[in-house]
CSV table of C-alpha atoms and ligand atoms in Angstrom, one decimal:
chain,number,residue,atom,x,y,z
J,236,MET,CA,-9.3,-27.7,39.1
J,237,ASN,CA,-7.0,-30.3,40.4
J,238,ILE,CA,-3.2,-30.1,40.6
J,239,VAL,CA,-2.7,-33.9,40.1
J,240,GLU,CA,-4.5,-33.6,36.7
J,241,ILE,CA,-2.3,-30.6,35.8
J,242,ILE,CA,0.8,-32.5,36.6
J,243,GLY,CA,-0.5,-35.5,34.6
J,244,LYS,CA,-1.2,-33.2,31.6
J,245,LYS,CA,2.3,-31.9,31.5
J,246,ARG,CA,3.7,-35.4,32.1
J,247,ASP,CA,1.8,-36.4,28.9
J,248,ARG,CA,3.2,-33.4,27.0
J,249,LYS,CA,-0.1,-31.6,26.7
J,250,GLU,CA,-0.4,-27.8,26.7
J,251,LEU,CA,-1.7,-26.3,29.9
J,252,THR,CA,-4.5,-23.7,29.8
J,253,GLU,CA,-4.2,-20.2,31.1
J,254,GLU,CA,-6.6,-21.1,34.0
J,255,GLU,CA,-4.5,-24.1,34.9
J,256,ILE,CA,-1.3,-22.1,35.0
J,257,ARG,CA,-2.8,-19.2,37.1
J,258,PHE,CA,-4.3,-21.8,39.5
J,259,PHE,CA,-0.8,-23.3,39.9
J,260,VAL,CA,0.9,-19.9,40.6
J,261,ARG,CA,-1.9,-19.0,43.1
J,262,GLY,CA,-1.4,-22.3,44.8
J,263,VAL,CA,2.3,-21.8,45.0
J,264,CYS,CA,1.9,-18.4,46.7
J,265,GLY,CA,-1.0,-19.3,48.9
J,266,GLU,CA,0.7,-22.5,50.1
J,267,ALA,CA,-2.4,-24.5,48.9
J,268,ILE,CA,-0.1,-26.7,46.8
J,269,PRO,CA,2.5,-28.7,48.8
J,270,ASP,CA,6.1,-28.5,47.7
J,271,TYR,CA,6.2,-32.1,46.4
J,272,GLN,CA,3.4,-31.4,43.9
J,273,ILE,CA,5.0,-28.1,42.9
J,274,SER,CA,8.3,-29.9,42.4
J,275,ALA,CA,6.6,-32.7,40.3
J,276,LEU,CA,5.1,-30.1,37.9
J,277,LEU,CA,8.5,-28.3,37.7
J,278,MET,CA,10.2,-31.6,36.7
J,279,ALA,CA,7.5,-32.3,34.1
J,280,ILE,CA,8.0,-28.8,32.7
J,281,CYS,CA,11.8,-29.3,32.8
J,282,ILE,CA,11.5,-32.6,30.8
J,283,ASN,CA,8.6,-31.7,28.4
J,284,GLY,CA,9.0,-27.9,28.0
J,285,MET,CA,6.3,-25.3,27.5
J,286,SER,CA,5.0,-23.4,24.5
J,287,ASP,CA,5.7,-19.6,24.2
J,288,GLY,CA,2.0,-19.0,25.1
J,289,GLU,CA,2.3,-21.1,28.3
J,290,ILE,CA,5.5,-19.4,29.3
J,291,SER,CA,4.0,-15.9,28.7
J,292,VAL,CA,1.1,-16.7,31.0
J,293,LEU,CA,3.3,-18.3,33.7
J,294,THR,CA,5.6,-15.2,33.6
J,295,ASP,CA,2.6,-12.8,33.9
J,296,ALA,CA,1.2,-14.7,36.8
J,297,MET,CA,4.5,-14.8,38.6
J,298,ALA,CA,5.1,-11.0,37.9
J,299,LYS,CA,1.7,-10.2,39.4
J,300,SER,CA,2.2,-12.5,42.4
J,301,GLY,CA,3.7,-9.5,44.4
J,302,ASP,CA,4.2,-5.8,44.2
J,303,THR,CA,4.7,-4.1,40.9
J,304,VAL,CA,6.6,-0.9,40.4
J,305,ASP,CA,4.9,2.1,38.7
J,306,LEU,CA,7.4,4.3,36.7
J,307,SER,CA,4.7,6.2,34.8
J,308,TYR,CA,5.5,9.4,36.7
J,309,ILE,CA,8.8,9.5,34.8
J,310,ASP,CA,8.4,11.1,31.3
J,311,GLY,CA,9.5,9.2,28.2
J,312,ILE,CA,10.3,5.5,27.5
J,313,LYS,CA,11.8,3.8,30.5
J,314,VAL,CA,14.4,1.2,29.5
J,315,ASP,CA,15.8,-1.4,31.9
J,316,LYS,CA,18.7,-3.7,31.3
J,317,HIS,CA,19.4,-7.1,32.6
J,318,SER,CA,22.4,-9.4,32.4
J,319,SER,CA,22.2,-13.2,33.0
J,320,GLY,CA,25.3,-12.5,35.1
J,321,GLY,CA,28.9,-13.5,35.1
J,322,VAL,CA,32.2,-13.0,36.8
J,323,GLY,CA,33.5,-9.3,36.5
J,324,ASP,CA,30.1,-8.1,35.1
J,325,LYS,CA,30.1,-4.4,36.1
J,326,THR,CA,28.3,-3.2,33.0
J,327,THR,CA,25.5,-1.3,34.8
J,328,LEU,CA,28.1,0.9,36.5
J,329,ALA,CA,29.5,2.2,33.2
J,330,VAL,CA,26.6,1.9,30.9
J,331,ALA,CA,24.0,3.7,33.1
J,332,PRO,CA,25.9,7.0,33.1
J,333,MET,CA,26.8,6.6,29.4
J,334,VAL,CA,23.2,6.4,28.3
J,335,ALA,CA,22.0,8.9,30.8
J,336,ALA,CA,24.6,11.3,29.4
J,337,CYS,CA,22.9,10.7,26.0
J,338,GLY,CA,19.5,11.8,27.5
J,339,LEU,CA,17.9,8.5,28.3
J,340,PRO,CA,16.5,8.3,31.8
J,341,VAL,CA,17.9,5.4,33.8
J,342,ALA,CA,15.7,4.4,36.7
J,343,LYS,CA,17.4,1.2,37.9
J,344,MET,CA,16.6,-1.2,40.6
J,345,SER,CA,19.3,-3.7,41.3
J,346,GLY,CA,20.1,-6.6,43.7
J,347,ARG,CA,22.9,-7.9,45.8
J,348,GLY,CA,25.0,-10.8,44.7
J,349,LEU,CA,25.2,-14.3,46.0
J,350,GLY,CA,28.1,-16.5,44.9
J,351,PHE,CA,30.8,-15.3,42.4
J,352,SER,CA,31.4,-11.6,43.0
J,353,GLY,CA,29.0,-9.1,44.5
J,354,GLY,CA,25.9,-7.6,42.7
J,355,THR,CA,25.6,-4.0,41.5
J,356,ILE,CA,24.4,-2.8,44.9
J,357,ASP,CA,27.5,-4.3,46.6
J,358,LYS,CA,29.8,-2.7,44.1
J,359,LEU,CA,28.3,0.7,44.6
J,360,GLU,CA,28.3,0.3,48.4
J,361,SER,CA,32.1,0.0,48.2
J,362,ILE,CA,32.0,3.8,47.6
J,363,LYS,CA,32.0,5.3,51.2
J,364,GLY,CA,28.7,6.9,52.0
J,365,PHE,CA,26.8,5.8,48.8
J,366,ARG,CA,23.2,5.2,49.7
J,367,THR,CA,21.2,2.5,47.8
J,368,THR,CA,18.1,3.1,49.9
J,369,LEU,CA,16.3,6.1,48.5
J,370,SER,CA,12.9,7.5,49.2
J,371,GLU,CA,10.5,7.4,46.2
J,372,ALA,CA,10.7,11.3,46.2
J,373,GLU,CA,14.5,11.3,46.0
J,374,PHE,CA,14.5,8.6,43.3
J,375,THR,CA,12.1,10.6,41.2
J,376,GLU,CA,13.8,13.9,41.7
J,377,PHE,CA,17.3,12.5,40.7
J,378,ILE,CA,15.8,10.9,37.6
J,379,ARG,CA,13.9,14.1,36.6
J,380,ARG,CA,16.9,16.4,37.3
J,381,ASP,CA,19.9,14.2,36.3
J,382,LYS,CA,18.3,11.3,34.4
J,383,ILE,CA,20.0,8.7,36.7
J,384,ALA,CA,19.2,6.9,40.0
J,385,LEU,CA,19.7,3.4,41.3
J,386,MET,CA,18.3,1.8,44.3
J,387,GLY,CA,18.0,-1.6,45.9
J,388,GLN,CA,14.8,-3.5,45.5
J,389,THR,CA,12.5,-2.5,48.4
J,390,LYS,CA,9.3,-4.0,47.1
J,391,ASN,CA,8.2,-7.6,47.3
J,392,VAL,CA,8.9,-8.4,43.7
J,393,ALA,CA,7.7,-11.7,42.2
J,394,PRO,CA,7.4,-13.8,45.4
J,395,ALA,CA,6.2,-16.8,43.3
J,396,ASP,CA,9.7,-16.8,41.7
J,397,LYS,CA,11.4,-16.8,45.1
J,398,LYS,CA,9.4,-19.9,46.1
J,399,LEU,CA,9.8,-21.7,42.7
J,400,TYR,CA,13.5,-20.8,42.4
J,401,ALA,CA,14.2,-22.3,45.9
J,402,LEU,CA,12.5,-25.5,44.9
J,403,ARG,CA,14.2,-25.6,41.5
J,404,ASP,CA,17.5,-25.3,43.3
J,405,VAL,CA,17.0,-28.5,45.2
J,406,THR,CA,15.1,-30.6,42.6
J,407,GLY,CA,17.5,-30.5,39.6
J,408,THR,CA,15.2,-28.2,37.6
J,409,VAL,CA,17.2,-25.0,37.4
J,410,PRO,CA,18.5,-25.6,33.8
J,411,SER,CA,15.0,-25.6,32.3
J,412,LEU,CA,14.9,-22.8,29.6
J,413,PRO,CA,11.1,-22.1,30.0
J,414,LEU,CA,11.6,-21.8,33.8
J,415,ILE,CA,14.7,-19.6,33.5
J,416,ALA,CA,13.0,-17.3,31.0
J,417,ALA,CA,9.9,-17.0,33.2
J,418,SER,CA,12.0,-16.4,36.3
J,419,ILE,CA,14.1,-13.6,34.8
J,420,MET,CA,11.2,-11.9,32.9
J,421,SER,CA,8.7,-12.1,35.9
J,422,LYS,CA,11.1,-9.8,37.8
J,423,LYS,CA,11.6,-7.5,34.8
J,424,LEU,CA,7.9,-7.2,34.1
J,425,ALA,CA,7.2,-6.4,37.7
J,426,CYS,CA,9.8,-3.6,37.7
J,427,GLY,CA,7.7,-1.4,35.4
J,428,SER,CA,9.9,-0.4,32.5
J,429,ASP,CA,8.5,0.0,28.9
J,430,ALA,CA,11.5,-1.6,27.2
J,431,ILE,CA,14.1,-4.1,28.3
J,432,VAL,CA,17.6,-4.9,26.9
J,433,LEU,CA,18.6,-8.4,27.9
J,434,ASP,CA,22.2,-9.5,27.9
J,435,VAL,CA,22.3,-13.3,27.7
J,436,LYS,CA,25.9,-14.4,28.5
J,437,CYS,CA,27.2,-17.4,26.7
J,438,GLY,CA,30.3,-19.4,27.4
J,439,SER,CA,32.4,-21.3,30.0
J,440,GLY,CA,31.9,-18.5,32.6
J,441,ALA,CA,28.2,-18.2,32.1
J,442,PHE,CA,24.9,-20.0,32.9
J,443,MET,CA,24.4,-20.8,29.2
J,444,LYS,CA,27.3,-22.8,28.0
J,445,SER,CA,26.2,-23.3,24.3
J,446,LEU,CA,25.2,-20.8,21.7
J,447,ASP,CA,22.1,-22.7,20.8
J,448,ASP,CA,20.8,-22.6,24.4
J,449,ALA,CA,21.7,-18.9,24.8
J,450,VAL,CA,19.9,-18.1,21.5
J,451,GLU,CA,16.8,-20.1,22.5
J,452,LEU,CA,16.7,-18.4,25.9
J,453,ALA,CA,17.1,-15.0,24.2
J,454,GLN,CA,14.2,-15.8,21.8
J,455,LYS,CA,11.9,-17.1,24.6
J,456,MET,CA,12.5,-14.0,26.8
J,457,THR,CA,11.9,-11.7,23.8
J,458,ALA,CA,8.6,-13.5,23.1
J,459,ILE,CA,7.5,-13.2,26.7
J,460,GLY,CA,8.2,-9.5,26.8
J,461,GLU,CA,6.4,-8.8,23.6
J,462,ASN,CA,3.4,-11.0,24.6
J,463,ASN,CA,3.2,-8.8,27.7
J,464,GLY,CA,3.3,-5.5,25.9
J,465,ARG,CA,7.0,-4.7,26.4
J,466,ARG,CA,9.6,-3.9,23.8
J,467,VAL,CA,12.5,-6.3,24.2
J,468,PHE,CA,15.9,-6.6,22.6
J,469,ALA,CA,18.1,-9.6,23.6
J,470,VAL,CA,21.8,-9.9,22.8
J,471,VAL,CA,23.9,-13.0,23.3
J,472,THR,CA,27.4,-12.0,24.3
J,473,ASN,CA,30.6,-13.9,24.8
J,474,MET,CA,31.5,-14.9,28.4
J,475,ASP,CA,34.4,-17.4,27.9
J,476,GLN,CA,36.4,-15.6,30.5
J,477,PRO,CA,35.8,-13.0,33.1
J,478,LEU,CA,34.6,-9.6,31.7
J,479,GLY,CA,37.2,-6.9,31.7
J,480,ASN,CA,40.2,-7.3,34.0
J,481,ALA,CA,38.8,-6.5,37.4
J,482,VAL,CA,36.9,-9.0,39.6
J,483,GLY,CA,35.8,-7.7,43.0
J,484,ASN,CA,33.7,-4.7,44.2
J,485,ALA,CA,36.0,-1.7,44.6
J,486,LEU,CA,38.3,-3.0,41.8
J,487,GLU,CA,35.3,-3.2,39.5
J,488,VAL,CA,34.2,0.4,40.4
J,489,LYS,CA,37.7,1.6,39.5
J,490,GLU,CA,37.5,-0.3,36.1
J,491,ALA,CA,34.1,1.3,35.4
J,492,ILE,CA,35.6,4.7,36.1
J,493,ASP,CA,38.6,4.0,33.8
J,494,THR,CA,36.0,2.9,31.1
J,495,LEU,CA,34.0,6.1,31.5
J,496,LYS,CA,37.4,8.0,30.9
J,497,GLY,CA,37.9,5.9,27.7
J,498,LYS,CA,40.7,3.9,29.3
J,499,GLY,CA,38.8,0.7,30.1
J,500,PRO,CA,39.7,-2.9,28.9
J,501,SER,CA,38.7,-3.4,25.2
J,502,ASP,CA,36.3,-6.3,25.8
J,503,PHE,CA,34.4,-4.5,28.6
J,504,THR,CA,34.3,-1.2,26.6
J,505,GLU,CA,32.9,-3.0,23.6
J,506,LEU,CA,30.2,-4.6,25.7
J,507,CYS,CA,29.2,-1.2,27.2
J,508,TYR,CA,28.8,0.2,23.7
J,509,ILE,CA,26.7,-2.9,22.6
J,510,ILE,CA,24.3,-2.7,25.5
J,511,GLY,CA,24.2,1.1,25.5
J,512,SER,CA,23.4,1.2,21.8
J,513,PHE,CA,20.5,-1.2,22.2
J,514,MET,CA,19.2,0.8,25.1
J,515,LEU,CA,19.3,4.1,23.2
J,516,VAL,CA,17.5,2.5,20.2
J,517,ALA,CA,14.9,0.9,22.6
J,518,GLY,CA,14.3,4.2,24.2
J,519,GLU,CA,14.0,6.0,20.8
J,520,ARG,CA,17.0,8.3,21.5
J,521,ALA,CA,18.8,7.0,18.4
J,522,GLU,CA,17.4,5.8,15.1
J,523,SER,CA,20.1,3.1,14.5
J,524,LEU,CA,22.7,1.1,16.5
J,525,GLU,CA,25.5,2.9,14.5
J,526,LYS,CA,24.2,6.3,15.5
J,527,ALA,CA,23.7,5.2,19.1
J,528,ARG,CA,27.4,3.9,19.2
J,529,GLU,CA,28.6,7.3,18.0
J,530,MET,CA,26.5,9.1,20.7
J,531,LEU,CA,28.0,6.8,23.4
J,532,LYS,CA,31.6,7.4,22.2
J,533,ASP,CA,31.0,11.1,22.2
J,534,ALA,CA,29.6,11.0,25.7
J,535,VAL,CA,32.8,9.3,26.8
J,536,SER,CA,35.3,11.4,24.8
J,537,SER,CA,33.6,14.7,25.8
J,538,GLY,CA,33.7,13.7,29.5
J,539,LYS,CA,29.9,13.9,29.8
J,540,ALA,CA,29.6,10.3,30.8
J,541,LEU,CA,32.1,10.7,33.7
J,542,GLN,CA,30.4,13.9,34.8
J,543,LYS,CA,27.1,12.0,34.9
J,544,PHE,CA,28.7,9.3,37.1
J,545,LYS,CA,30.1,12.0,39.4
J,546,LYS,CA,26.6,13.6,39.8
J,547,PHE,CA,25.1,10.1,40.4
J,548,ILE,CA,27.6,9.4,43.2
J,549,GLU,CA,27.1,12.8,44.7
J,550,ASN,CA,23.3,12.6,44.6
J,551,GLN,CA,23.4,9.3,46.5
J,552,GLY,CA,25.8,10.4,49.2
J,553,GLY,CA,29.2,9.2,47.9
J,554,ASP,CA,32.3,11.2,47.4
J,555,PRO,CA,32.6,12.1,43.6
J,556,GLU,CA,36.3,12.7,44.2
J,557,ILE,CA,36.8,8.9,43.9
J,558,THR,CA,36.6,9.4,40.1
J,559,GLU,CA,39.8,11.4,40.2
J,560,HIS,CA,41.4,9.7,43.2
J,561,THR,CA,40.5,6.0,43.0
J,562,GLU,CA,43.0,5.4,45.9
J,563,LEU,CA,40.1,6.7,48.1
J,564,LEU,CA,38.2,3.5,47.4
J,565,PRO,CA,38.6,0.6,49.9
J,566,ALA,CA,41.8,-1.3,49.5
J,567,ALA,CA,42.7,-4.9,50.6
J,568,LYS,CA,45.3,-5.5,53.2
J,569,VAL,CA,47.4,-7.8,51.1
J,570,LYS,CA,48.5,-7.6,47.5
J,571,LYS,CA,50.3,-10.5,45.7
J,572,VAL,CA,51.3,-10.9,42.1
J,573,LEU,CA,50.6,-14.2,40.4
J,574,THR,CA,53.1,-15.2,37.7
J,575,SER,CA,52.8,-17.5,34.7
J,576,PRO,CA,54.1,-21.1,35.4
J,577,ARG,CA,55.2,-21.5,31.7
J,578,ASP,CA,55.7,-19.9,28.3
J,579,GLY,CA,52.7,-20.0,25.9
J,580,VAL,CA,49.4,-18.5,24.8
J,581,ILE,CA,46.6,-18.3,27.3
J,582,THR,CA,43.9,-20.5,25.7
J,583,SER,CA,41.2,-20.4,28.4
J,584,ILE,CA,40.4,-18.8,31.7
J,585,ASP,CA,37.7,-20.7,33.7
J,586,GLY,CA,35.3,-18.0,34.9
J,587,GLU,CA,33.7,-20.3,37.5
J,588,ARG,CA,37.0,-21.0,39.1
J,589,ILE,CA,37.9,-17.3,39.2
J,590,GLY,CA,34.4,-16.6,40.7
J,591,ALA,CA,34.9,-19.3,43.4
J,592,ALA,CA,38.4,-17.9,44.2
J,593,ALA,CA,36.8,-14.4,44.5
J,594,VAL,CA,34.4,-15.8,47.1
J,595,GLY,CA,37.5,-17.3,48.8
J,596,VAL,CA,39.0,-13.8,49.3
J,597,LYS,CA,35.6,-12.5,50.5
J,598,ALA,CA,34.8,-10.4,47.3
J,599,GLY,CA,31.5,-12.4,47.1
J,600,ARG,CA,29.1,-14.2,49.5
J,601,LEU,CA,28.4,-17.9,50.0
J,602,VAL,CA,25.4,-17.2,52.2
J,603,LYS,CA,23.3,-14.0,52.4
J,604,THR,CA,24.7,-13.0,55.8
J,605,ASP,CA,28.4,-13.2,54.7
J,606,LYS,CA,30.2,-9.8,55.0
J,607,ILE,CA,32.0,-8.7,51.8
J,608,ASP,CA,35.6,-7.3,51.9
J,609,PHE,CA,35.1,-4.4,49.4
J,610,GLY,CA,38.8,-4.1,48.5
J,611,SER,CA,39.4,-7.8,47.7
J,612,GLY,CA,39.5,-9.5,44.3
J,613,PHE,CA,41.7,-9.8,41.3
J,614,VAL,CA,43.0,-7.9,38.4
J,615,LEU,CA,43.8,-10.1,35.4
J,616,LEU,CA,46.8,-8.8,33.6
J,617,ALA,CA,46.6,-11.3,30.8
J,618,LYS,CA,43.6,-12.7,29.0
J,619,ILE,CA,42.8,-15.3,26.3
J,620,GLY,CA,45.0,-14.9,23.3
J,621,ASP,CA,47.9,-13.2,25.2
J,622,ARG,CA,51.3,-14.7,24.8
J,623,VAL,CA,53.2,-14.9,28.1
J,624,VAL,CA,56.6,-16.1,29.3
J,625,LYS,CA,57.3,-18.1,32.5
J,626,GLY,CA,57.5,-15.7,35.5
J,627,GLN,CA,55.5,-12.9,33.8
J,628,PRO,CA,52.8,-11.4,36.1
J,629,ILE,CA,49.4,-12.6,34.9
J,630,ALA,CA,47.2,-11.5,37.8
J,631,GLU,CA,47.2,-9.3,40.9
J,632,ILE,CA,45.5,-10.8,44.0
J,633,TYR,CA,44.0,-8.5,46.6
J,634,ALA,CA,43.0,-10.3,49.9
J,635,PRO,CA,42.2,-9.7,53.5
J,636,ASP,CA,45.3,-11.8,54.7
J,637,GLU,CA,48.3,-13.7,53.4
J,638,VAL,CA,46.7,-17.2,53.9
J,639,LEU,CA,43.6,-16.3,51.8
J,640,ALA,CA,45.9,-14.6,49.2
J,641,ALA,CA,48.0,-17.8,48.9
J,642,GLU,CA,44.9,-20.0,48.6
J,643,ALA,CA,43.5,-17.7,45.9
J,644,GLY,CA,46.8,-17.9,44.0
J,645,GLU,CA,46.5,-21.8,43.8
J,646,GLN,CA,42.9,-21.5,42.7
J,647,LEU,CA,43.7,-18.9,40.0
J,648,LEU,CA,46.5,-21.0,38.5
J,649,LYS,CA,44.0,-23.9,38.0
J,650,ALA,CA,41.7,-21.5,36.1
J,651,TYR,CA,44.3,-20.8,33.4
J,652,SER,CA,45.1,-23.1,30.4
J,653,PHE,CA,48.1,-22.5,28.1
J,654,GLY,CA,48.8,-23.7,24.6
J,655,GLU,CA,50.0,-22.4,21.2
J,656,ASN,CA,46.8,-21.0,19.7
J,657,ALA,CA,43.6,-19.5,21.2
J,658,GLU,CA,40.3,-19.0,19.6
J,659,ILE,CA,39.2,-15.3,20.0
J,660,LYS,CA,35.4,-14.9,19.7
J,661,PRO,CA,33.7,-11.5,19.1
J,662,MET,CA,31.8,-10.0,22.0
J,663,LEU,CA,28.4,-9.9,20.2
J,664,LEU,CA,27.5,-13.5,19.2
J,665,ALA,CA,23.8,-12.9,18.2
J,666,TYR,CA,20.9,-10.6,18.9
J,667,THR,CA,17.1,-10.7,18.4
J,668,ASN,CA,15.4,-8.3,16.1
J,669,ASN,CA,11.6,-8.7,15.8
J,670,HIS,CA,11.9,-12.4,16.7
J,671,LEU,CA,14.6,-13.0,14.1
J,672,ILE,CA,18.0,-13.9,15.4
J,673,CYS,CA,20.9,-12.2,13.8
J,674,GLY,CA,24.6,-12.6,14.3
P,878,LIG,N1,18.4,-15.9,36.9
P,878,LIG,C1,17.2,-15.8,37.4
P,878,LIG,O1,16.7,-14.8,37.9
P,878,LIG,N2,16.4,-17.0,37.4
P,878,LIG,C2,16.9,-18.1,36.8
P,878,LIG,O2,16.2,-19.1,36.8
P,878,LIG,C3,18.2,-18.1,36.3
P,878,LIG,C4,19.0,-17.0,36.4
């Protein structure tokens, strides 16, 4: 087999065979194919696309390029969730205890964040003493006993994706839907769950800006999962502004706690119920989405979801008292209030600008080695559709010093637009159900 012929086939819009795709992935990992030929094929795929069959084989080969996680020692259907990411996305923190309180085991492996705000692991590490490095015995014991455990990825998961993603990043081939779908799903397949709920974010603050693209990505990832023997539900949810009010690690932990107490922001609470409902249906704990939503609401109103979160923190070395005394969480040195420059209705909040401003106050990283300030970030006091008057507080800024707080204030102001009317979209824009897209 010859890589030049494979590149030529894709250039001429021909379908690649299974052998050709596996040869390519082996060559990527074994360094037998030089970066310039890998990049040429990535560009041909970016321009000419791939069939669902080709994408499924590519994903399987990438998933098997490194270690795979075996969760078969945990009884029942294991359900994973994945979000395509966005500013203020702290869903795992609230939804994992909610569904665990409904009896579904949550065995979650998460990553750290780069850019925007931190990842789930960073958010949890803002709780003093919380350990995200667990032995396999501890992980299993916590899941068996309490149905919830979360750890950082220790295994060498999908190394082919690491190599391909690094090349995509510098060759203008990141936006290719087949390559995005294969990249996300290769890591999910390698992590060993039976069912996966995918949250594809759509809007100005998300990777997918248009509904058509988000739906196509949702369909492609559903097909990949099902072609590889996994049950997949994909939802497309609105991300035209940051999710909830809090952006920044400890601030987001506090917001997740408020949500587990039934006092969270309405958009974030709604998203938790959507994702949680699909997880309970995927894990066969509820026969319908309506029933699942009732179960989740009961878990919150009865206090069981919060109890589960406390147990989870205690198991992993943190102080469960933070749930009653959130002042025990790390706090930033400086707090400033940002006020509205005019009267009007907030018509948009640019998530990317807010994310960049969060990195500016050290709530997120630019490079892997950057140190996060856990207390830093923002609390948005007004969101799209809110009418404000000049001088009204619209955001709180938490920063390590006065200079960074002032810079963040300037950045945040640029993120807001004002007008007379705002379009308010529902949180759930579409979802896949046996390959059909509903919404
Ligand atoms: N997230 C991933 O893991 N891969 C992509 O290609 C895009 C988003």
